[in-house]
Amino acid sequence: MEQFLGGLEILAQWQNFLIIPLGLAIGIIVGAIPGLTSDLGIILCIPLTYGMDPTMAILMLLAIYCGGTYGGSITAILINTPGTSANAATLFDGYPMTVKGKAFKALQMALFASTIGGLISALALLFLAPQIAKITLLFGPAEYFALAVFGLSVIAGVSNNSIFKGLIGACIGLFMATVGMDNISGTTRFTFGSNRLMSGIDLIIALIGLFAISEIMMKSQYDPRTDHKTISASSITRDKITKDEYRRCRKPIALGSLIGVIIGATPGTGGGLAAFIAYNQTKQSSKHPETFGQGEIEGVAASESANNGACGATMIPMLTLGVPGDGATAILMGAFMIHGMIPGPTLFKEQGNILYAIMLGLIVVNVFMYIIGNVFTRFYAHITRIPYEILAAIVLTFCIAGAYSTNNRLYDIYIILIFGIVAYFLRRMDFQLVPILLGIVLGPLAEKNFRRALVLSDGSLDIFLTRPISCAFIVIAIGSIALFAWRNHKAKMAEKQAGAR
Amino acid sequence: MKIKYNSEIISGLIFSLVGLVLWFLIPSQVQTLEKTAINAQTFPRIAIGGLVLFSIGLLLEGLFTKEKREIVVTAESFRSTAFKKEMRSVVYALFLIVYCLLIGRLGYIISTALLVVAVMLFYRARKWYYYAIPLGMVGVVYYVFKVLLRISLP
């Protein structure tokens, strides 16, 4: 209690309340540019924090992290391109809402859900960190593999009419994830003798190519004379979220936040996986699953609450065990060390006051995010009024610069353009791109842990079923696929009967 | 010439072939020294094997259960509006391929400015500011990345 009050006192300094909005603004802008991630924002701002006291420095970087995770939803909703990989699931319903002229409503819901998810995550970090850390310590290779399988089961829900197309997409993604050097044996795989492919295909590069470039190509048949719709400035912000919609989104937000906290606290996973799982579970538990994917506000609420719900939770293993939860927290861990704090079990004893100030500050960060996000939302919603030809040229400019900046390689620009053309072909053939993305995201997690688990079990597959957590994930994944198959079958039968009448 | 097709047949056929080629490339592209049953080749085999199997499934679905579109290819088909629309996406893809070839030689600013102008001409933009805004943005992006973010673009 003494440390808690000490932390509150440190947090109450006025400088903190200036630096948090600044960090959030940087984070939201960086997150909303395809190719720039909150990780990059944190790295670029670390040198600015050298002269600051530890609390202020870490709060600024945390604000960038949270702002970036929310900011990525803006482009996902407006131009069908997630700013960061954590926002990929927001595409499902965010962009269809924009197509229906409900961009402002989608942006508002993304902000609201992100804030609630972030607040729940911050509270979990503050009050439940040691307990959650103990649970995640039970995760071994078998559990991680089962978690990845559980994540891959989302494919059943996002494949729409053709499960074969969804599975082919996932196989393409899994194959792409194997390109480059194998981390376990050091063998190169499918590099075709090129050194440039040794490090594999970067996730953010794949995202830009698959979603942004293919979207621009899909609009190549756009005719400005007939397809451009003039929208008045006042009409954009007129359509606000209704009380009924807030009420409907309560359950998806609660579910998303909970999943975000659990997945976020598990090292090596992250907000992207949490968002996919939350979206899938919300769709399954909904009374109207057929509306998902067609501009359902509950879909935006579930995915955005989950990815921001993971933000604070990724700090749990870092602060309690000294194990970073994802890339951003690994960078944050470095920032902690720069400011003289070594994350791990002793941190609470040695610098408890500062730590409580940071954990309480995360709550303030999320409150400020709602305020600042509201200003940005009004501004960004007007992007839908820009004539498409101008928007396409600007998006291309940002995507190319963003792709190059990821690894400072010209090669990545070639990859996004090639991916874009291939993804365009796939979309024309009615393929969903999300299964490919899931394969790329979950492939490395699944492969690494599958091989490790089998080394531990001397090659026996029983390990995935004899360990309770692993078995539970696999059973839920199978149940989830079976439920989708049953619902699809029922829907098809109903369609046939309606056709016969 | 009459052609009966659907997207399942086309994509099923293409991915079965791509999958088969990749399958036979595994031994040369993944040369592992591991002696265990589960090694660096295992996951590529699962992914590519799955690709081949599901593609064959899709092909069969397209052949036997899905409705097919029938088109008659004549000289007239190449002058139809639908064909011209399809060609627009091919032209767009060509822009991107030419851009890939140019960026290494001309650098980011000139090649991206050319791409922007090509995109504007593609959409038949006539107002001067339709060209000025994205061209200005190329300069802004270059400045932000080079000066503020210290990332030197090519």
XYZ file of C-alpha atoms in Angstrom:
655
model
C 0.000 0.000 0.000
C 2.899 2.299 0.822
C 4.423 1.664 -2.613
C 1.048 2.226 -4.245
C 0.683 5.663 -2.603
C 4.309 6.488 -3.402
C 3.620 5.634 -7.025
C 0.540 7.839 -7.061
C 2.653 10.722 -5.764
C 5.277 10.275 -8.490
C 2.601 10.033 -11.166
C 0.891 13.226 -10.011
C 3.777 15.395 -11.317
C 2.491 17.794 -13.989
C 5.205 16.873 -16.524
C 3.729 13.379 -16.834
C 0.402 14.796 -17.968
C 2.161 16.673 -20.778
C 4.348 13.842 -21.978
C 1.524 11.261 -22.157
C -0.551 13.163 -24.788
C 2.634 13.815 -26.787
C 3.515 10.103 -26.771
C -0.047 9.172 -27.713
C -0.101 11.607 -30.636
C 3.196 10.185 -31.944
C 1.904 6.634 -31.466
C -1.413 7.253 -33.233
C 0.296 8.932 -36.217
C 2.991 6.254 -36.498
C 0.432 3.444 -36.085
C -1.790 4.917 -38.786
C 0.969 4.888 -41.418
C 1.206 1.451 -43.064
C 4.741 0.165 -42.600
C 5.517 2.202 -39.497
C 4.764 0.368 -36.272
C 4.649 1.351 -32.633
C 7.930 -0.595 -32.251
C 9.619 1.848 -34.631
C 7.990 4.807 -32.851
C 9.366 3.586 -29.500
C 12.860 3.006 -30.931
C 12.972 6.469 -32.501
C 11.824 8.166 -29.306
C 14.101 6.315 -26.856
C 16.948 8.844 -27.394
C 14.508 11.668 -26.524
C 13.929 10.094 -23.104
C 17.593 10.031 -21.995
C 17.247 13.282 -20.088
C 13.880 12.448 -18.517
C 13.257 10.822 -15.167
C 12.399 7.075 -15.453
C 8.639 7.381 -14.860
C 8.196 10.132 -17.425
C 10.358 8.304 -19.979
C 8.580 4.968 -19.656
C 5.146 6.622 -19.681
C 5.976 8.397 -22.935
C 7.086 5.129 -24.539
C 4.034 3.296 -23.190
C 1.809 6.013 -24.640
C 3.436 5.470 -28.045
C 2.860 1.717 -27.701
C -0.831 2.058 -26.800
C -1.440 4.892 -29.286
C 0.244 2.899 -32.060
C -1.879 -0.184 -31.386
C -5.029 1.928 -31.585
C -3.741 4.056 -34.512
C -3.349 0.980 -36.723
C -7.124 0.548 -36.691
C -7.624 3.901 -38.454
C -6.131 2.748 -41.759
C -7.643 -0.735 -41.335
C -11.070 0.887 -41.216
C -10.548 3.621 -43.808
C -8.345 2.093 -46.506
C -8.505 -1.662 -45.789
C -4.858 -1.721 -44.684
C -3.981 -2.393 -41.048
C -1.380 0.064 -39.777
C 0.104 -2.696 -37.597
C -0.310 -6.477 -37.574
C -2.344 -6.210 -34.346
C -5.143 -4.528 -36.275
C -5.520 -7.115 -39.037
C -8.753 -8.531 -37.576
C -10.281 -5.031 -37.566
C -10.358 -5.238 -41.370
C -13.170 -7.822 -41.349
C -15.875 -5.406 -40.339
C -14.108 -2.038 -40.174
C -13.656 -1.576 -43.906
C -17.130 -2.894 -44.849
C -18.508 -0.260 -42.442
C -16.571 2.425 -44.364
C -17.939 1.077 -47.649
C -21.423 1.439 -46.153
C -20.663 5.075 -45.216
C -20.238 4.314 -41.498
C -16.534 5.110 -41.205
C -16.956 7.577 -38.348
C -19.020 5.101 -36.358
C -16.383 2.377 -36.913
C -13.565 4.730 -35.875
C -15.493 5.751 -32.766
C -16.136 2.146 -31.790
C -12.492 1.228 -32.411
C -11.450 4.031 -30.054
C -14.025 3.172 -27.406
C -13.219 -0.558 -27.492
C -9.466 0.122 -27.507
C -9.837 2.361 -24.459
C -11.909 -0.155 -22.489
C -9.575 -3.000 -23.488
C -6.578 -0.889 -22.515
C -8.102 0.060 -19.163
C -8.969 -3.549 -18.274
C -5.467 -4.578 -19.276
C -3.927 -1.807 -17.149
C -6.032 -2.878 -14.155
C -4.993 -6.509 -14.678
C -1.374 -5.394 -14.729
C -1.873 -3.401 -11.542
C -3.764 -5.965 -9.478
C -3.264 -9.428 -10.992
C 0.238 -9.380 -12.507
C 1.878 -11.982 -10.219
C -1.080 -14.401 -10.421
C -1.333 -14.177 -14.238
C 2.428 -14.598 -14.560
C 2.195 -17.860 -12.580
C -0.397 -19.236 -15.052
C 1.653 -18.284 -18.120
C 4.665 -20.025 -16.574
C 2.753 -23.291 -17.116
C 3.053 -22.779 -20.875
C 5.562 -25.069 -22.538
C 6.121 -25.895 -26.235
C 3.047 -28.173 -26.380
C 0.797 -25.417 -25.015
C 2.214 -22.829 -27.417
C 1.668 -25.153 -30.353
C -1.903 -25.859 -29.233
C -2.463 -22.105 -28.866
C -1.257 -21.588 -32.445
C -3.610 -24.364 -33.636
C -6.407 -22.651 -31.727
C -5.506 -19.401 -33.519
C -5.480 -21.185 -36.880
C -8.993 -22.508 -36.209
C -10.139 -18.930 -36.889
C -9.744 -19.830 -40.590
C -12.981 -21.806 -40.428
C -14.804 -18.671 -39.405
C -13.285 -16.304 -41.947
C -13.360 -18.515 -45.035
C -16.943 -17.547 -45.875
C -18.313 -19.971 -48.462
C -15.268 -22.047 -49.322
C -13.333 -23.852 -46.632
C -10.915 -25.152 -49.315
C -9.971 -21.608 -50.284
C -9.423 -20.724 -46.625
C -7.211 -23.770 -46.091
C -5.216 -23.077 -49.274
C -4.693 -19.505 -48.018
C -3.463 -20.813 -44.651
C -1.057 -23.250 -46.375
C 0.321 -20.392 -48.511
C 0.836 -18.341 -45.331
C 2.448 -21.269 -43.467
C 4.742 -21.885 -46.444
C 5.731 -18.211 -46.645
C 6.552 -18.269 -42.935
C 9.092 -21.039 -43.559
C 11.060 -19.012 -46.137
C 14.490 -17.932 -44.829
C 16.810 -19.408 -42.254
C 15.376 -22.068 -39.956
C 15.979 -20.871 -36.381
C 16.399 -24.377 -34.964
C 18.764 -26.054 -37.456
C 20.228 -23.006 -39.255
C 19.214 -24.511 -42.627
C 18.119 -22.079 -45.332
C 14.696 -22.786 -46.788
C 13.350 -21.697 -50.173
C 15.809 -18.827 -50.519
C 16.713 -19.955 -54.067
C 20.306 -18.994 -53.338
C 19.437 -15.370 -52.531
C 20.998 -13.881 -49.402
C 18.222 -11.313 -49.267
C 15.673 -13.983 -48.408
C 17.776 -15.371 -45.541
C 15.887 -13.304 -42.965
C 12.547 -14.418 -44.409
C 9.539 -12.322 -45.311
C 8.839 -9.596 -42.799
C 5.278 -9.625 -41.454
C 4.703 -5.911 -41.992
C 5.951 -6.180 -45.587
C 3.514 -9.030 -46.230
C 0.710 -6.960 -44.681
C 1.367 -3.937 -46.898
C 1.576 -6.060 -50.034
C -1.384 -8.293 -49.289
C -3.788 -5.621 -48.162
C -2.723 -2.117 -49.278
C -1.330 -2.812 -52.744
C -3.994 -5.384 -53.632
C -6.698 -2.945 -52.486
C -5.270 -0.243 -54.763
C -5.215 -2.743 -57.636
C -8.799 -3.847 -56.923
C -9.796 -0.220 -57.457
C -8.002 -0.036 -60.830
C -11.405 -0.289 -62.484
C -12.643 2.739 -60.566
C -13.939 5.481 -62.841
C -13.758 8.938 -61.210
C -16.550 10.276 -63.422
C -19.129 7.727 -62.288
C -17.834 6.130 -59.070
C -16.865 9.197 -57.023
C -19.434 10.036 -54.378
C -19.465 13.574 -52.997
C -19.958 13.444 -49.236
C -20.612 16.598 -47.229
C -18.292 17.309 -44.307
C -21.161 17.479 -41.820
C -22.680 14.137 -42.855
C -19.505 12.211 -42.013
C -19.569 12.878 -38.285
C -23.349 12.871 -38.016
C -23.752 9.091 -37.794
C -22.743 8.350 -34.197
C -22.911 5.122 -32.215
C -26.396 4.599 -30.801
C -27.220 3.473 -27.261
C -28.398 0.145 -28.645
C -25.059 -0.371 -30.414
C -23.141 0.410 -27.212
C -25.347 -2.115 -25.417
C -24.783 -4.770 -28.102
C -21.012 -4.219 -27.947
C -20.745 -4.700 -24.177
C -20.278 -8.468 -24.455
C -17.787 -8.403 -27.381
C -15.713 -5.762 -25.586
C -15.696 -7.707 -22.309
C -14.789 -10.936 -24.129
C -12.177 -9.200 -26.290
C -10.544 -7.509 -23.299
C -10.390 -10.776 -21.345
C -8.887 -12.663 -24.284
C -6.494 -9.754 -24.857
C -5.263 -9.916 -21.253
C -4.767 -13.697 -21.304
C -3.104 -13.875 -24.730
C -1.102 -10.695 -24.114
C 0.295 -12.080 -20.871
C 1.529 -15.173 -22.707
C 5.031 -14.428 -23.990
C 5.611 -14.727 -27.735
C 2.003 -14.182 -28.793
C 0.742 -10.585 -29.024
C -2.255 -8.413 -29.849
C -2.758 -9.707 -33.398
C -3.482 -13.270 -32.274
C -5.681 -11.989 -29.428
C -7.741 -9.931 -31.892
C -8.296 -12.887 -34.236
C -9.344 -15.195 -31.397
C -11.635 -12.558 -29.862
C -13.254 -11.889 -33.246
C -13.803 -15.589 -33.814
C -15.277 -16.202 -30.360
C -17.569 -13.173 -30.667
C -18.806 -14.351 -34.050
C -19.439 -17.840 -32.709
C -21.331 -16.674 -29.657
C -23.383 -14.153 -31.638
C -27.044 -14.728 -32.457
C -26.425 -13.259 -35.923
C -23.011 -14.602 -37.093
C -24.006 -14.053 -40.741
C -23.696 -10.264 -40.293
C -20.010 -10.560 -39.359
C -17.690 -9.629 -42.199
C -20.302 -7.319 -43.679
C -19.850 -4.273 -41.467
C -20.871 -5.576 -38.032
C -19.908 -3.088 -35.334
C -19.517 -5.901 -32.780
C -16.666 -7.299 -34.889
C -14.754 -4.007 -34.643
C -15.434 -3.866 -30.894
C -14.153 -7.414 -30.289
C -10.920 -7.127 -32.259
C -9.977 -3.646 -31.042
C -10.680 -4.360 -27.376
C -8.535 -7.498 -27.675
C -5.467 -5.923 -29.279
C -5.389 -3.036 -26.823
C -6.316 -5.462 -24.055
C -3.027 -7.178 -24.817
C -1.004 -3.941 -24.497
C -0.802 -3.742 -20.710
C -0.833 -7.521 -20.327
C 2.314 -7.955 -22.439
C 4.051 -6.043 -19.639
C 3.065 -8.690 -17.060
C 5.703 -11.319 -17.962
C 8.225 -8.542 -18.547
C 7.795 -6.866 -15.166
C 7.254 -9.996 -13.080
C 9.572 -12.490 -14.778
C 11.852 -10.355 -16.958
C 10.491 -12.033 -20.119
C 9.201 -9.636 -22.805
C 5.759 -10.555 -24.171
C 6.313 -9.246 -27.716
C 8.593 -7.076 -29.863
C 7.420 -3.778 -28.400
C 7.882 -4.946 -24.808
C 11.345 -6.252 -25.684
C 12.222 -2.693 -26.757
C 10.499 -1.303 -23.662
C 12.568 -3.692 -21.547
C 15.662 -2.094 -23.067
C 14.285 1.328 -22.165
C 13.716 0.168 -18.567
C 17.359 -0.927 -18.396
C 18.587 2.356 -19.882
C 16.809 4.104 -17.021
C 18.383 1.858 -14.398
C 15.543 -0.619 -13.834
C 16.126 -4.318 -14.424
C 12.741 -5.992 -15.101
C 12.205 -9.183 -13.124
C 11.065 -10.466 -9.733
C 13.288 -8.055 -7.784
C 11.987 -4.920 -9.489
C 8.894 -4.712 -7.241
C 11.108 -4.771 -4.143
C 13.819 -2.408 -5.355
C 11.846 0.242 -7.269
C 8.255 -0.465 -6.282
C 7.256 3.227 -6.154
C 8.318 3.927 -9.747
C 6.786 0.682 -10.937
C 3.433 1.523 -9.366
C 3.642 5.018 -10.883
C 4.106 3.404 -14.321
C 1.302 0.876 -13.824
C -1.068 3.597 -12.602
C 0.166 5.794 -15.441
C -1.004 3.171 -17.933
C -4.564 3.845 -16.746
C -4.013 7.584 -17.356
C -2.556 6.766 -20.802
C -5.781 4.995 -21.779
C -7.989 7.826 -20.493
C -5.932 10.346 -22.481
C -6.057 8.036 -25.495
C -9.845 8.362 -25.542
C -9.654 12.168 -25.407
C -6.924 12.552 -28.028
C -8.325 9.751 -30.181
C -11.631 11.618 -30.372
C -9.867 14.625 -31.910
C -7.951 12.424 -34.370
C -11.076 10.421 -35.271
C -12.910 13.576 -36.412
C -9.913 14.515 -38.539
C -9.240 11.076 -40.007
C -12.908 10.394 -40.850
C -12.653 13.086 -43.539
C -10.129 10.945 -45.447
C -13.174 9.232 -46.989
C -13.967 12.537 -48.769
C -10.653 12.621 -50.661
C -11.063 11.671 -54.351
C -9.871 8.093 -54.729
C -7.216 8.816 -57.369
C -5.426 11.217 -54.993
C -5.796 8.827 -52.072
C -4.419 5.895 -54.119
C -1.318 7.875 -55.094
C -0.715 9.027 -51.501
C -1.241 5.529 -50.045
C 1.206 4.098 -52.612
C 3.769 6.760 -51.616
C 3.455 5.907 -47.910
C 3.431 2.145 -48.491
C 6.622 2.253 -50.552
C 8.442 4.457 -48.029
C 7.077 2.395 -45.115
C 8.149 -0.879 -46.717
C 11.661 0.403 -47.361
C 12.008 1.756 -43.826
C 11.212 -1.634 -42.253
C 14.631 -3.097 -43.083
C 16.241 -0.357 -45.221
C 16.112 -2.725 -48.203
C 14.992 -2.032 -51.762
C 14.095 -5.692 -51.928
C 11.124 -5.160 -49.596
C 9.604 -2.710 -52.082
C 9.762 -5.419 -54.758
C 8.150 -7.871 -52.342
C 5.174 -5.618 -51.512
C 4.508 -4.975 -55.182
C 4.755 -8.676 -56.115
C 2.605 -9.657 -53.109
C 0.106 -6.997 -54.124
C -0.244 -8.386 -57.644
C -0.571 -11.992 -56.385
C -3.074 -10.935 -53.704
C -5.080 -9.103 -56.358
C -5.319 -12.332 -58.364
C -6.402 -14.229 -55.223
C -9.087 -11.684 -54.404
C -10.428 -11.862 -57.925
C -10.678 -15.641 -57.432
C -12.778 -15.017 -54.260
C -9.993 -15.943 -51.810
C -9.897 -14.307 -48.387
C -6.491 -12.852 -47.521
C -6.832 -13.257 -43.760
C -6.043 -17.025 -43.732
C -2.742 -16.207 -45.484
C -1.999 -13.622 -42.826
C -2.897 -16.086 -40.066
C -0.506 -18.602 -41.593
C 2.314 -16.056 -41.673
C 1.645 -14.863 -38.099
C 1.137 -18.265 -36.497
C 3.432 -20.386 -38.673
C 6.683 -19.640 -36.818
C 5.005 -20.025 -33.387
C 3.450 -23.339 -34.429
C 6.545 -24.783 -36.097
C 9.068 -23.850 -33.429
C 6.949 -25.255 -30.609
C 5.787 -28.323 -32.541
C 9.416 -29.345 -33.072
C 10.444 -28.526 -29.507
C 7.495 -30.443 -28.063
C 8.336 -33.500 -30.135
C 11.961 -33.357 -29.015
C 10.715 -33.342 -25.400
C 8.352 -36.263 -26.014
C 10.792 -38.331 -28.091
C 8.623 -37.899 -31.169
C 5.330 -38.880 -29.520
C 2.285 -36.766 -30.475
C 0.657 -37.739 -27.143
C 2.283 -34.709 -25.525
C -0.336 -32.433 -27.104
C -3.179 -34.392 -25.533
C -1.748 -35.432 -22.186
C -0.966 -31.893 -20.998
C -4.241 -30.318 -19.778
C -3.834 -26.761 -21.162
C -2.650 -28.019 -24.546
C -5.469 -30.577 -24.694
C -8.026 -27.900 -23.766
C -6.857 -25.599 -26.588
C -6.986 -28.429 -29.135
C -10.448 -29.524 -27.990
C -11.727 -25.919 -28.198
C -10.169 -25.542 -31.664
C -11.846 -28.758 -32.913
C -15.145 -27.743 -31.266
C -14.897 -24.313 -32.855
C -14.359 -25.753 -36.364
C -17.170 -28.291 -35.856
C -19.544 -25.532 -34.747
C -18.750 -23.440 -37.824
C -19.151 -26.464 -40.105
C -22.531 -27.260 -38.511
C -23.732 -23.666 -38.842
C -22.575 -23.483 -42.469
C -24.335 -26.755 -43.216
C -27.530 -25.470 -41.593
C -27.332 -22.188 -43.536
C -26.828 -24.069 -46.831
C -29.765 -26.366 -46.112
C -31.953 -23.359 -45.305
C -30.803 -21.706 -48.548
C -31.664 -24.858 -50.545
C -35.085 -25.102 -48.933
C -35.760 -21.413 -49.663
C -34.663 -22.002 -53.290
C -36.965 -25.035 -53.614
C -39.925 -22.962 -52.460
C -14.106 -21.187 -78.844
C -16.331 -22.122 -75.875
C -14.853 -22.211 -72.359
C -16.659 -23.411 -69.231
C -15.015 -22.371 -65.994
C -15.344 -21.088 -62.453
C -12.857 -19.594 -59.991
C -12.518 -22.966 -58.223
C -11.276 -24.719 -61.369
C -8.777 -21.976 -62.261
C -7.342 -21.492 -58.777
C -7.455 -25.216 -57.957
C -5.482 -26.005 -61.098
C -2.906 -23.234 -60.585
C -2.258 -24.037 -56.922
C -2.066 -27.808 -57.514
C 0.656 -27.173 -60.083
C 2.474 -24.606 -57.928
C 2.217 -26.976 -54.942
C 3.586 -29.926 -56.903
C 6.548 -27.887 -58.199
C 7.307 -26.688 -54.636
C 6.981 -30.253 -53.296
C 9.649 -31.510 -55.664
C 11.856 -28.532 -54.830
C 11.894 -29.334 -51.088
C 14.980 -31.624 -51.143
C 17.064 -29.067 -53.062
C 15.768 -25.974 -51.251
C 15.827 -27.387 -47.695
C 19.097 -29.302 -47.350
C 19.075 -30.257 -43.706
C 21.705 -32.314 -41.879
C 19.250 -33.289 -39.136
C 18.765 -37.026 -38.769
C 15.501 -36.841 -36.787
C 12.082 -37.581 -38.276
C 10.941 -34.047 -37.451
C 13.349 -31.621 -39.047
C 13.562 -28.408 -41.094
C 11.737 -30.104 -43.983
C 8.723 -31.196 -41.912
C 6.780 -27.949 -41.783
C 7.344 -26.997 -45.436
C 6.116 -30.512 -46.296
C 2.976 -30.051 -44.177
C 2.276 -26.612 -45.715
C 2.986 -27.628 -49.323
C 1.331 -31.042 -48.959
C -1.745 -29.285 -47.592
C -1.625 -26.829 -50.485
C -1.627 -29.662 -53.036
C -4.367 -31.665 -51.283
C -6.713 -28.724 -50.721
C -6.117 -27.444 -54.261
C -7.134 -30.822 -55.666
C -10.197 -30.687 -53.392
C -11.018 -27.215 -54.739
C -10.519 -28.371 -58.318
C -12.901 -31.303 -57.811
C -15.420 -29.011 -56.120
C -15.209 -26.661 -59.103
C -15.586 -29.497 -61.607
C -18.470 -31.328 -59.989
C -20.417 -29.222 -57.533
C -20.123 -25.520 -58.387
C -21.895 -23.731 -61.213
C -19.725 -22.895 -64.220
C -19.663 -19.780 -66.329
C -19.597 -20.253 -70.059
C -17.847 -17.804 -72.347
C -17.391 -17.871 -76.082
C -14.031 -16.436 -77.113
C -14.158 -14.600 -80.420
C -12.328 -11.619 -81.889
C -15.184 -9.490 -80.546
C -14.426 -10.578 -76.966
C -11.166 -8.611 -77.057
C -13.066 -5.421 -77.878
C -15.720 -5.827 -75.155
C -16.033 -3.450 -72.193
C -15.444 -6.314 -69.747
C -12.128 -7.167 -71.418
C -11.059 -3.520 -71.448
C -11.854 -3.298 -67.734
C -9.707 -6.373 -67.049
C -6.895 -4.821 -69.058
C -6.932 -1.785 -66.756
C -5.729 -3.940 -63.874
C -3.030 -5.424 -66.121
C -1.865 -1.890 -66.987
C -1.826 -1.020 -63.277
C 0.264 -4.112 -62.542
C 2.644 -3.061 -65.332
C 3.046 0.371 -63.686
C 4.130 -1.363 -60.485
C 6.544 -3.679 -62.308
C 8.126 -0.746 -64.213
C 8.356 1.124 -60.905
C 10.335 -1.804 -59.435
C 12.772 -1.539 -62.311
C 13.121 2.238 -61.989
C 13.437 2.806 -58.239
C 16.889 1.231 -58.005
C 18.208 3.461 -60.786
C 16.334 6.745 -60.330
C 15.845 6.754 -56.570
C 12.702 7.265 -54.483
C 11.759 10.855 -55.385
C 11.937 10.695 -59.193
C 10.542 7.179 -59.606
C 7.690 7.728 -57.112
C 6.854 11.096 -58.731
C 6.666 9.305 -62.094
C 4.440 6.613 -60.572
C 2.146 9.264 -59.089
C 1.823 11.021 -62.455
C 1.176 7.675 -64.165
C -1.579 6.869 -61.623
C -3.177 10.288 -62.195
C -3.057 9.885 -65.978
C -4.481 6.377 -65.570
C -7.528 7.850 -63.808
C -7.625 10.682 -66.393
C -7.272 13.400 -63.736
C -7.535 16.859 -65.327
C -7.291 19.292 -62.420
C -3.763 20.517 -61.695
C -4.082 20.098 -57.949
C -4.887 16.399 -58.375
C -1.277 16.108 -59.525
C 0.154 18.697 -57.128
C -1.178 17.165 -53.874
C 0.300 13.648 -54.253
C 3.497 15.027 -55.784
C 3.852 17.355 -52.795
C 3.222 14.358 -50.548
C 6.150 12.518 -52.148
C 8.364 15.433 -51.057
C 6.823 15.516 -47.566
C 7.287 11.759 -47.100
C 10.903 12.019 -48.260
C 11.553 14.878 -45.817
C 9.838 13.162 -42.883
C 11.673 9.883 -43.413
C 15.063 11.383 -44.251
C 15.216 14.282 -41.797
C 12.836 13.512 -38.939
C 13.025 9.711 -38.833
C 16.618 9.542 -40.186
C 15.719 6.755 -42.599
C 17.435 7.348 -45.931
C 15.145 6.358 -48.763
C 16.803 5.080 -51.950
